[in-house]
Coordinates of C-alpha atoms in Angstrom, one line a residue:
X1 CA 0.0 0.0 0.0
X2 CA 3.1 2.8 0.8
X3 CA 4.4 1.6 -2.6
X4 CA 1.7 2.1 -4.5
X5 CA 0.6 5.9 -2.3
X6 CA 4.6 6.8 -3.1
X7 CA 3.7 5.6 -7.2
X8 CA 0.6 7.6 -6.9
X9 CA 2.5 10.8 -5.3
X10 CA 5.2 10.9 -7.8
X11 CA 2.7 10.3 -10.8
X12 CA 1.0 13.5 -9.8
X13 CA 4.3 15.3 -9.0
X14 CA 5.3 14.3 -12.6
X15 CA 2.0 15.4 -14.4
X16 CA 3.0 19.0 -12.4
X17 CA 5.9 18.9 -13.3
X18 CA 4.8 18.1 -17.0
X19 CA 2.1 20.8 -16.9
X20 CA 4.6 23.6 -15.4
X21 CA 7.3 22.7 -18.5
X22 CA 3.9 23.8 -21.3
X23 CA 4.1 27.6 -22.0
X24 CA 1.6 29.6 -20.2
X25 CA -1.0 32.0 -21.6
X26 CA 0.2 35.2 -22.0
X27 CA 3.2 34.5 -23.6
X28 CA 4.6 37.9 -22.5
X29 CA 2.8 39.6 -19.8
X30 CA 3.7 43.0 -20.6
X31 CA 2.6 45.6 -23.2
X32 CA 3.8 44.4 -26.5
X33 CA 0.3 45.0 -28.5
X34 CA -0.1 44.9 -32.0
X35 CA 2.1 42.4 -33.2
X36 CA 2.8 41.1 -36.5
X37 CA 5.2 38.0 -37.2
X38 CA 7.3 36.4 -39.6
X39 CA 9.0 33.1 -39.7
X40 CA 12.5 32.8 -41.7
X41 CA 14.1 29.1 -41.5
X42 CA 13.1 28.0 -37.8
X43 CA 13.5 31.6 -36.5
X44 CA 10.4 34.2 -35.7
X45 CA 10.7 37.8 -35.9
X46 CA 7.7 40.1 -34.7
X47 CA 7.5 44.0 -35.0
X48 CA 4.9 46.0 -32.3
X49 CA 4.1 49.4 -31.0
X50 CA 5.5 51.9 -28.4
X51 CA 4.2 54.7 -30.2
X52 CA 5.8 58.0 -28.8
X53 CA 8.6 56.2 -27.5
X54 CA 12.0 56.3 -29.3
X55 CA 13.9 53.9 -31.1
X56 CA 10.9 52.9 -31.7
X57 CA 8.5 49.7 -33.3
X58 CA 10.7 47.4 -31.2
X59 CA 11.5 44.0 -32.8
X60 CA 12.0 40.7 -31.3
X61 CA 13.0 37.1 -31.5
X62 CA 12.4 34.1 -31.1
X63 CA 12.8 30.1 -31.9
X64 CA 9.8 28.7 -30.2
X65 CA 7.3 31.5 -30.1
X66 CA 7.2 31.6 -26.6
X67 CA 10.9 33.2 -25.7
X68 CA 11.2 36.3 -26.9
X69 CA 14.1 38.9 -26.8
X70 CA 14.6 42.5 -28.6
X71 CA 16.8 42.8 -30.9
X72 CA 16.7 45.5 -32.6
X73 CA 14.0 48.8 -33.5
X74 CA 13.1 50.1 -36.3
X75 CA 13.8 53.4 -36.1
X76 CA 16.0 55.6 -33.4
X77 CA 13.3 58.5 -33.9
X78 CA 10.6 58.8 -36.1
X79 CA 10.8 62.4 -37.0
X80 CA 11.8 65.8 -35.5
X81 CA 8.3 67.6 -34.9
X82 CA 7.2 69.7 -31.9
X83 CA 4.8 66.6 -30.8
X84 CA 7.7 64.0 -30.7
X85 CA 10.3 66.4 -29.2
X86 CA 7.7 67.8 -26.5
X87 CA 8.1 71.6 -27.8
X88 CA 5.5 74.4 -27.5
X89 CA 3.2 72.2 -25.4
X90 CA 2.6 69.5 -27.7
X91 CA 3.1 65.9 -27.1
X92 CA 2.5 62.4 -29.3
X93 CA 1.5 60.0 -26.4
X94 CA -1.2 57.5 -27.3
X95 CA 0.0 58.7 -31.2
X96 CA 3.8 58.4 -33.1
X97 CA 4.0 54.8 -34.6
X98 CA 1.2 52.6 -34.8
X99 CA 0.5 48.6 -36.0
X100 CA 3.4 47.6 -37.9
X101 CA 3.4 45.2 -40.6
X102 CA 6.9 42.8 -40.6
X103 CA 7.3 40.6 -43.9
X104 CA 10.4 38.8 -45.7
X105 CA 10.8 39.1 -49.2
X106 CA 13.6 37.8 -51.4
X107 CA 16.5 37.7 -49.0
X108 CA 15.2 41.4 -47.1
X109 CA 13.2 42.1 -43.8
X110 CA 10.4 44.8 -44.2
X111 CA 8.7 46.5 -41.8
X112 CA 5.9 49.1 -42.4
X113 CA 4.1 51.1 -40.1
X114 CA 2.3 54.7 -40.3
X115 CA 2.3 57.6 -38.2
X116 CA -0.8 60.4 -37.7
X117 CA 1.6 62.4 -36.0
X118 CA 3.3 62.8 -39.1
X119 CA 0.5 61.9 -41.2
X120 CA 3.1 59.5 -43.3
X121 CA 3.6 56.2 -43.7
X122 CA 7.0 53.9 -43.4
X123 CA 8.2 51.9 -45.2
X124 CA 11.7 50.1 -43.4
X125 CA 13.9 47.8 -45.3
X126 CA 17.3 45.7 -44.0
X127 CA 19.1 42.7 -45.2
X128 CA 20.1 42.2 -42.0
X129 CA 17.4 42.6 -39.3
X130 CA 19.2 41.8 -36.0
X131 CA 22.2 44.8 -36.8
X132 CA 20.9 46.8 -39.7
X133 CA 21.4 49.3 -41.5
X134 CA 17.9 50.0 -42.4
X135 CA 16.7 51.9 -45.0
X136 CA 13.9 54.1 -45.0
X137 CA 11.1 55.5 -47.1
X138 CA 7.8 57.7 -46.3
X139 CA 4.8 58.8 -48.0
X140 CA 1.3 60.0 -47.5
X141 CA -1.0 60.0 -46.6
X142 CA -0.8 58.4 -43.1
X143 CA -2.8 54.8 -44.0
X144 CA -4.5 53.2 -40.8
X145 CA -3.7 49.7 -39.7
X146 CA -2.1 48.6 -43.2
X147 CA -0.8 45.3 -43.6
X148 CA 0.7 44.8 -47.0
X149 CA 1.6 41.7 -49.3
X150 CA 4.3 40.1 -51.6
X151 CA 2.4 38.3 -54.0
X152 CA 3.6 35.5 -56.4
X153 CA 2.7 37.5 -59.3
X154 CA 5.1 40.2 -58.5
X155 CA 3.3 42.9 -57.3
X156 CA 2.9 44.5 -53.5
X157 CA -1.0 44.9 -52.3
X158 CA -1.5 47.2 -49.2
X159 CA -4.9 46.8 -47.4
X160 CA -5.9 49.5 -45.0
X161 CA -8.6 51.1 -43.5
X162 CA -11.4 51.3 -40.2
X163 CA -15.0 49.7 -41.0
X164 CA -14.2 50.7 -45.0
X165 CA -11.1 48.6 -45.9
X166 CA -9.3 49.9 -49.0
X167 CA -6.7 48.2 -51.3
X168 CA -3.7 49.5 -53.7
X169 CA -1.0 48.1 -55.7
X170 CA 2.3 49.2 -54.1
X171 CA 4.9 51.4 -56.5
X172 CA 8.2 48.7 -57.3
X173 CA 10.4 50.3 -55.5
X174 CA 8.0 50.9 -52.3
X175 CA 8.0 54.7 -52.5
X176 CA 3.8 54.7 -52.5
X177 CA 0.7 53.7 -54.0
X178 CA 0.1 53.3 -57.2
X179 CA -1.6 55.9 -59.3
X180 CA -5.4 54.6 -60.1
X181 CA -5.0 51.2 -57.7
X182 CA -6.8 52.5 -55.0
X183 CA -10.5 50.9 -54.4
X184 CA -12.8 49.8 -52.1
X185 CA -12.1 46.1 -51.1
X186 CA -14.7 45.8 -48.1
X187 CA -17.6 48.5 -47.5
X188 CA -18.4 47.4 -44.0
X189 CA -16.2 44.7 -43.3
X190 CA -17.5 44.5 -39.7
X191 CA -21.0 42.7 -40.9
X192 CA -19.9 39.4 -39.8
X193 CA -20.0 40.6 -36.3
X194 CA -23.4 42.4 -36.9
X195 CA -25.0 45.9 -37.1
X196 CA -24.3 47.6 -33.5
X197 CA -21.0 47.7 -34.1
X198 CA -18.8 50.1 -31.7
X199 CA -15.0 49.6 -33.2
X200 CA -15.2 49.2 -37.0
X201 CA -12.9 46.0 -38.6
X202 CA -9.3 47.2 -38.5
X203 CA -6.0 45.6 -37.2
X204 CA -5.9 43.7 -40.8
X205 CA -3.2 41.2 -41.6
X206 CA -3.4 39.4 -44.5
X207 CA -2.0 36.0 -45.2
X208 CA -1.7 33.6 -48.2
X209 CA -2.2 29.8 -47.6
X210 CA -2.2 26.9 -50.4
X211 CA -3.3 29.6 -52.6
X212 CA -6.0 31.5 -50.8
X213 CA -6.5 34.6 -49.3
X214 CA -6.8 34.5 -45.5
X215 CA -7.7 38.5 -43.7
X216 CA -7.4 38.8 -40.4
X217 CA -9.5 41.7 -38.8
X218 CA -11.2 43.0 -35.5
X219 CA -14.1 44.5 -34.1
X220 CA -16.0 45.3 -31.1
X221 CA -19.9 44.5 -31.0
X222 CA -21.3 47.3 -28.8
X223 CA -22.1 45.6 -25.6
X224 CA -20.0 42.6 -26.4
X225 CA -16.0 42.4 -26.9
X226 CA -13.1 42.3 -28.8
X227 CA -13.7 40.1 -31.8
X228 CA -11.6 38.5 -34.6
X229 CA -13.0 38.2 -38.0
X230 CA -11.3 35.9 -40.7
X231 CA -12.3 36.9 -44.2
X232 CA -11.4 33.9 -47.5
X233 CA -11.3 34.8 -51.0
X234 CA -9.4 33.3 -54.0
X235 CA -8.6 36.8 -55.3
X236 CA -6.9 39.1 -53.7
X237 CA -9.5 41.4 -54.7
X238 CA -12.1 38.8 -54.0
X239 CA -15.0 38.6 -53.4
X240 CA -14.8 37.6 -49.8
X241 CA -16.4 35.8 -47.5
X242 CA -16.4 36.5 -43.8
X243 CA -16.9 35.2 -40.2
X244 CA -16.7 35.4 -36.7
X245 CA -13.3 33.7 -36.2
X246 CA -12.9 33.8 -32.1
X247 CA -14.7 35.7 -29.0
X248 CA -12.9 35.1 -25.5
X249 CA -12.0 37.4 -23.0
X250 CA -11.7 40.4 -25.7
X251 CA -8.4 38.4 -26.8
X252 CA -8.2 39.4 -30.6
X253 CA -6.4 41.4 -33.5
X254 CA -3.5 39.3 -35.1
X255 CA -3.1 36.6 -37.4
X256 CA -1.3 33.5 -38.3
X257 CA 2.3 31.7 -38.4
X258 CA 3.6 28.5 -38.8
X259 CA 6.1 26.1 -37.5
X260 CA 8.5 24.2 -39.1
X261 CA 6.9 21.2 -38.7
X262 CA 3.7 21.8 -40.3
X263 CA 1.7 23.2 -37.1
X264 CA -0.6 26.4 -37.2
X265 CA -0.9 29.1 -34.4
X266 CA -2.2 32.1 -34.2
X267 CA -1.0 35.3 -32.5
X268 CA -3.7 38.1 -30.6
X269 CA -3.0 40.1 -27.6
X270 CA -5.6 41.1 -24.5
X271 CA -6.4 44.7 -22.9
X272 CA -5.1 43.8 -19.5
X273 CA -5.8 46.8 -17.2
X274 CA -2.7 49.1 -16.6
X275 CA 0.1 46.6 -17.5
X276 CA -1.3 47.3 -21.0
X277 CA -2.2 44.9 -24.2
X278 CA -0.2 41.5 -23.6
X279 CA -0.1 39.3 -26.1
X280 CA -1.6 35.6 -26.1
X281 CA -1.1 32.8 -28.4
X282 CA -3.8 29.7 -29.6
X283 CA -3.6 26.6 -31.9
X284 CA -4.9 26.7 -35.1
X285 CA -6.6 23.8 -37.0
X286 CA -8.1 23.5 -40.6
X287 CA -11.6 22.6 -41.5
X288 CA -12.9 23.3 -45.1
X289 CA -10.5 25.4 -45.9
X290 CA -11.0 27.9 -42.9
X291 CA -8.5 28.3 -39.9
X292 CA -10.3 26.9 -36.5
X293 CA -8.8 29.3 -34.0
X294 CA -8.2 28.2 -30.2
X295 CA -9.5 25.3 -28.5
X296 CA -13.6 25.0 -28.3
X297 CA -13.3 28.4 -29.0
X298 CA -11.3 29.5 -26.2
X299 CA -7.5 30.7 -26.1
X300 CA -6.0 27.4 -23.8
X301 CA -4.4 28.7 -20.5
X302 CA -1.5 26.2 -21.7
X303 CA -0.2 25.3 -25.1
X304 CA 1.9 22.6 -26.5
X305 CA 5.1 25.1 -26.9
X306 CA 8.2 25.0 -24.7
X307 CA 7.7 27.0 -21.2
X308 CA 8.8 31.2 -21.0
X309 CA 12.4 30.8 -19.1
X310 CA 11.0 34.5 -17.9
X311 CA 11.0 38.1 -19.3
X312 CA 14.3 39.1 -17.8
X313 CA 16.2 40.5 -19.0
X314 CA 15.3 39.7 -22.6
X315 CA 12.3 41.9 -22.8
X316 CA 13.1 44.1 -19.8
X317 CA 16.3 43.9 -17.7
X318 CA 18.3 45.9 -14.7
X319 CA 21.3 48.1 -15.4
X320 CA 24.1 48.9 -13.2
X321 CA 25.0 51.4 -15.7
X322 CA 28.7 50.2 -15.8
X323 CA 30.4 50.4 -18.9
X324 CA 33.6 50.0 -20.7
X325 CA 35.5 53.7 -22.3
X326 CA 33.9 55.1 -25.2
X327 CA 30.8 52.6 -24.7
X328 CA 27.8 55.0 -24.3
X329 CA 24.9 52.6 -25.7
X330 CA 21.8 52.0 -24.0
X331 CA 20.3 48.3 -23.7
X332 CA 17.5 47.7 -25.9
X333 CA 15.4 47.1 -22.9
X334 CA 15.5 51.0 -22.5
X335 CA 13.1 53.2 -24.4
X336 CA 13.0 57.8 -24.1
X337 CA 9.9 58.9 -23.4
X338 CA 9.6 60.7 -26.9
X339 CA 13.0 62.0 -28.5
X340 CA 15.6 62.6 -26.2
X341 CA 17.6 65.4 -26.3
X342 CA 21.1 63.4 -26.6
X343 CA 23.4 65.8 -25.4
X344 CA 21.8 65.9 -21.9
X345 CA 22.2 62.3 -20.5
X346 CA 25.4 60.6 -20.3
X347 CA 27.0 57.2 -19.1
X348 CA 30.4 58.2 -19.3
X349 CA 30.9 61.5 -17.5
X350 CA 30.5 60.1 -14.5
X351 CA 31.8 55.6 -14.4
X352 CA 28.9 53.5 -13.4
X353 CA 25.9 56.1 -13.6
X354 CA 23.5 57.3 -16.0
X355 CA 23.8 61.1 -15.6
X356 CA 20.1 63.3 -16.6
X357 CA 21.2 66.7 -17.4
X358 CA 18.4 69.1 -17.3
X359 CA 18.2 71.8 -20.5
X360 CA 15.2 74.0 -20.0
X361 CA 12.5 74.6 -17.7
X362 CA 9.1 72.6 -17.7
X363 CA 5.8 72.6 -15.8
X364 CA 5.1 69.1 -15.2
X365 CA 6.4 65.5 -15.8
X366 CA 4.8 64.6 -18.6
X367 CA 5.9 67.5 -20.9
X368 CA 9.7 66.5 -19.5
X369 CA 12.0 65.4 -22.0
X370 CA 14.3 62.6 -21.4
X371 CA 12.7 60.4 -18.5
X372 CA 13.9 56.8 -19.5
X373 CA 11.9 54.1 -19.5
X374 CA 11.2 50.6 -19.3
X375 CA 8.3 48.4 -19.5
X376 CA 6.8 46.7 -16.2
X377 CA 5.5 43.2 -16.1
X378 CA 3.2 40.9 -14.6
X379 CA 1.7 39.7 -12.5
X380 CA 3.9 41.5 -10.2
X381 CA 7.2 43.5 -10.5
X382 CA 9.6 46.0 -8.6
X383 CA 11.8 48.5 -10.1
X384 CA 14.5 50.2 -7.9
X385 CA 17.6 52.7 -8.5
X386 CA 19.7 54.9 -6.3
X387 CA 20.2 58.5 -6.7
X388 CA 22.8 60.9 -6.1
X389 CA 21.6 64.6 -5.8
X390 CA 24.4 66.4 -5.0
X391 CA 24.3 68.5 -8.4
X392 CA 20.8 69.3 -8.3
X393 CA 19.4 73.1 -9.0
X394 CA 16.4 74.9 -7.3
X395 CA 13.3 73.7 -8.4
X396 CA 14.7 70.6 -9.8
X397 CA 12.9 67.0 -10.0
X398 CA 14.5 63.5 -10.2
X399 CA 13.8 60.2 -9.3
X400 CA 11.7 57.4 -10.2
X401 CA 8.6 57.3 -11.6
X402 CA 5.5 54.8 -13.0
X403 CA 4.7 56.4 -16.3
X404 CA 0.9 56.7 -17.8
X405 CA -1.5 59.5 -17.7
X406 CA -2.2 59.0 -14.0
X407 CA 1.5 58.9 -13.1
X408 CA 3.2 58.2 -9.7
X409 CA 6.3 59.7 -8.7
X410 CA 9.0 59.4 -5.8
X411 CA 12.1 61.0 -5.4
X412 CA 14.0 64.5 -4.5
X413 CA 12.9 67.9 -4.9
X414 CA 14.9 70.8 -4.4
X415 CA 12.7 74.0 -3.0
X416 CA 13.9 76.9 -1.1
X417 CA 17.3 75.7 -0.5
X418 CA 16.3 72.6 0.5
X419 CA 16.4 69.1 -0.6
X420 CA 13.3 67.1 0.2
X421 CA 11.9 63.4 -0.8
X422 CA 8.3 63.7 -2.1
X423 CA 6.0 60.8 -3.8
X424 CA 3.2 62.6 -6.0
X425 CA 0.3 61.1 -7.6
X426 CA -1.5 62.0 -10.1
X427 CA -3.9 59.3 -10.0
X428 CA -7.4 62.0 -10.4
X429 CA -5.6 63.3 -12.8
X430 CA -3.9 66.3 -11.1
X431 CA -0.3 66.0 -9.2
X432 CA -0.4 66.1 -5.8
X433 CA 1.9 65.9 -3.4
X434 CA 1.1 63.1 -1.1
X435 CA 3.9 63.3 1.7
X436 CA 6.9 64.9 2.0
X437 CA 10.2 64.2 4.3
X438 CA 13.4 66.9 3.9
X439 CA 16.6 65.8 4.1
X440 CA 19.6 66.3 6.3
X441 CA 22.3 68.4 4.3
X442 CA 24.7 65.7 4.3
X443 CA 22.1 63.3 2.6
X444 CA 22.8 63.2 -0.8
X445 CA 22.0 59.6 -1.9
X446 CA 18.9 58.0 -2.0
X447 CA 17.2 54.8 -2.9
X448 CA 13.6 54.5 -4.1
X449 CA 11.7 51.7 -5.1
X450 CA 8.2 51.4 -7.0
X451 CA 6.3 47.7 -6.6
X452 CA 3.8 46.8 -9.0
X453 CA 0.8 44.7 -8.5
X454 CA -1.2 43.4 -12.0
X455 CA -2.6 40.4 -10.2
X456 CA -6.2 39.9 -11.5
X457 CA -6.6 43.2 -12.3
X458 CA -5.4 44.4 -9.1
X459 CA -3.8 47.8 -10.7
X460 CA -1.5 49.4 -7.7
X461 CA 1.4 50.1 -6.8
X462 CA 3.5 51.4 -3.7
X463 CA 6.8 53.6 -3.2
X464 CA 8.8 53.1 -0.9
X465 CA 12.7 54.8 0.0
X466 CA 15.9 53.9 2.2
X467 CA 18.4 56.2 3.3
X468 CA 21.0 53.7 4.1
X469 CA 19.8 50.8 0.7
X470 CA 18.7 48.7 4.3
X471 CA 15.9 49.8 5.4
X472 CA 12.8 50.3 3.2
X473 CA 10.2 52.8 4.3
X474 CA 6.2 53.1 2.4
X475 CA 6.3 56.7 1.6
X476 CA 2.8 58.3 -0.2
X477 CA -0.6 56.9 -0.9
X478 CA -1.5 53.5 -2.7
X479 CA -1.7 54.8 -6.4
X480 CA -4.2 53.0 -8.4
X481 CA -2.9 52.5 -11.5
X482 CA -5.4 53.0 -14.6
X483 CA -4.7 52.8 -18.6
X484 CA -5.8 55.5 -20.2
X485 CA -6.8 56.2 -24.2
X486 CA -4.8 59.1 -23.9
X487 CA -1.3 57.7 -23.1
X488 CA -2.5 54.1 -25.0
X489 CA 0.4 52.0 -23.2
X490 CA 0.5 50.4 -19.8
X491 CA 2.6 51.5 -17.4
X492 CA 6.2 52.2 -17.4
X493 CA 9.3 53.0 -14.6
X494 CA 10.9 55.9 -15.6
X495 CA 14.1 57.6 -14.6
X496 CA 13.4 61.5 -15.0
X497 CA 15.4 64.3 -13.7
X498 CA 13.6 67.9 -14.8
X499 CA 13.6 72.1 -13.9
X500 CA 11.2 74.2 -13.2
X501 CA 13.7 77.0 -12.2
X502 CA 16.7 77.0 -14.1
X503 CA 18.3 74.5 -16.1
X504 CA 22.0 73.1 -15.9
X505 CA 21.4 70.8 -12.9
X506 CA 21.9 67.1 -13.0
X507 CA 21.3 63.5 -11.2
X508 CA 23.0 60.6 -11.1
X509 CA 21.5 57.1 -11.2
X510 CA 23.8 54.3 -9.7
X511 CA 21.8 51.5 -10.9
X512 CA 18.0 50.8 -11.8
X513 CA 17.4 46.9 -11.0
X514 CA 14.1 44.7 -11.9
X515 CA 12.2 42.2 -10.4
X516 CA 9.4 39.4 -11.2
X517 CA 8.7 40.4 -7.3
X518 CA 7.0 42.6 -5.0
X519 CA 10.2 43.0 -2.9
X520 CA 13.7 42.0 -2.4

């Protein structure tokens, strides 16, 4: 009888075991939304957003569609307007770069993507997508949520459009559209879905499989959720018919990709409160022609796919900021909060810290140029730096901050001669300063830490400082995190060091360290 409880006990402890070695649904829980991917050979390659944040349309890799790790971006800024340099009051948050499109076309990566900032679109070419260089060509108009084609009869198709979906033949050389190619290719492409519609079909992606003509679109019933449509036609022209292709949890807008040995997936992503739109993966199967999508029409909480070995620090990472002479590069983890201003932040004039210079005056955070970011991650994470403010000006702000409209901050103002540690939340949408503690005159390092908490939709988070890196102290209120249309991203740490008196003052970060943690 013990044998046979022992058998029974390590049978279970196996089929754990077993379970815990499947990857888990979401493959990344953090904000990577609106991806689009590309096999070459056995490796992936997906493109997504970060809008207003430069380099920017991040790309990453992968073998087994689970690990992922950036690699490279498209672009180190997008352009050099007052919205995406944070000039004369204007900002591009929830705006810059939108849904890219990443395809693979006679030995060279593409990526194309489209701006209303700019009202242009992008088109970026490489040979070499991992190191560059890339090349890069605009036109206009600025065309919404395109996803363009390599077809076998040598020309480039470009569908695009909200509700109304429009095609075009591409120019050769990629430079625009086609004189006389434009038309209507769906009027109301939502009708699958129904009349009371509250999103129109967008987010297309098309594929081609054994000939035929798979579209890849969402929508949002009013009342109901996020829903993929799949569209069919033999032509790419077509006419097409449509269906409802998957409704679970609001989990949509993607497409397909295929594994070396023959099996299908397919790719969406799931608003997820404040850590923003993480993306999911489901099986695919084939029935008459028409991919099946998920399992019983769910996306699986597991899936037959090697398990995620973890987001760090291939997708976000700590940084002790050390680094060799002459080596002033940022990991690709690291993203500016719009263009940064280049000649104001430094990893060499000071060994082993990321120096923020400040270069003008500014009212508030969000309008600050170069606060360095990173994404958070769920379900819970901790970011944490030190900070040396012995350079600081009057009037000047640094320390660490949770990035999104309703913002949190904690760190060290300098008012009236003296230095003081504030946390400020502007969770109702108005900064306020929720407590206060100045500083002996000899105290010029501090350590501040911000712990995140995505847990079932949880959304808060809690600062916290040390004077001696020992002994941790809650400092503020519980901010409630939120994600807002406005900003369009989950939250982000960020590093920021800004004036509101004079410029020329500056702060030095020792370190800025992750964790998949609450606390050390």
């Amino acid at each position: 009888m013990k044998l046979m409880v022992l058998f029974l006990m390590l049978l279970i402890f196996h089929m754990g075991s077993a379970q815990n070695e499947k990857a888990q649904n979401p493959i990344i829980f953090a904000d990577v939304p609106d991806m689009s991917m590309v096999r070459v050979g056995d490796t992936y390659y997906m493109s997504s957003t970060t809008m207003h944040m430069s380099p920017g349309v991040p790309i990453m890799k992968s073998t087994d569609l689970v690990n992922w790790k950036l690699v490279n971006y498209a672009y180190d800024t997008l352009a050099n307007v007052d919205a995406l340099v944070l000039e004369n009051g204007k900002n591009a948050y929830g705006r810059g770069s939108w849904a890219s499109c990443i395809r693979y076309h006679n030995g060279m990566f593409y990526v194309f993507t489209f701006a209303a900032t700019t009202g242009k679109t992008y088109v970026f070419s490489t040979k070499d997508i991992e190191k560059g260089p890339w090349e890069v060509k605009s036109f206009e108009p600025s065309y919404h949520d395109l996803t363009v084609h390599f077809d076998e009869d040598g020309k480039v198709y470009m569908i695009w459009g909200n509700g109304k979906l429009m095609i075009a033949e591409l120019q050769d050389d990629l430079s625009g559209v086609k004189a006389g190619t434009e038309r209507v290719l769906m009027e109301n492409a939502s009708a699958p879905a129904g009349d009371n519609i509250m999103l129109g079909a967008e987010g297309s992606q098309l594929f081609k499989v054994n000939g035929k003509y798979y579209l890849f679109n969402i929508t949002w019933p009013r009342g109901g959720m996020r829903t993929v449509l799949v569209y069919r036609a033999d032509n790419i022209y077509g006419p097409y018919e449509g269906k409802v292709a998957l409704q679970d949890r609001g989990i949509a807008q993607g497409g397909l990709i295929d594994t070396p040995d023959g099996k299908w997936f397919t790719y969406l992503f799931r608003d997820y409160g404040s850590v923003g739109r993480i993306p999911y993966l489901a099986p695919v199967t084939w029935e008459d022609g028409w991919p099946i999508l998920g399992v019983d029409g769910k996306v699986p909480q597991t899936l037959d796919l090697p398990a995620s070995t973890g987001l760090i620090p291939n997708i976000v990472a700590s940084d002790e900021f050390n680094r060799k002479e002459n080596d002033h590069k940022l990991p690709l983890v690291w993203q500016w909060n719009h263009n940064p201003v280049d000649s104001l932040w430094s990893l060499t004039d000071r060994k082993g810290y990321l120096r923020l210079t400040t270069g003008r005056t500014d009212e508030n955070f969000v309008q600050a140029r170069n606060t360095l970011t990173q994404r958070t991650i769920g379900p819970v994470c901790s970011g944490a730096t030190a900070l040396d403010v012995s350079n600081m000006k009057e009037g000047d702000f640094a320390g660490l901050a949770l990035l999104q409209k309703n913002y949190g901050q904690i760190g060290v103002k300098y008012e009236n001669g003296t230095k003081k540690l504030v946390m400020v939340s502007s969770q109702n949408d108005k900064p306020e300063e929720m407590e206060s503690l100045a500083l002996q005159h000899d105290q010029n390092i501090v350590y501040l830490r911000a712990v995140c908490d995505f847990t079932d939709l949880k959304d808060v988070a809690d600062f916290y400082y040390s004077l001696d890196g020992d002994k941790w102290v809650r400092m503020g209120t519980r901010l409630k995190m939120s994600y807002t249309l406005p900003h369009f991203m989950g939250y982000r740490f960020g590093l920021f060091n800004y004036a509101t008196k004079e410029a020329g003052g500056y702060a030095d970060f020792d370190y800025f360290r992750i964790l998949n943690k609450l606390n050390d």
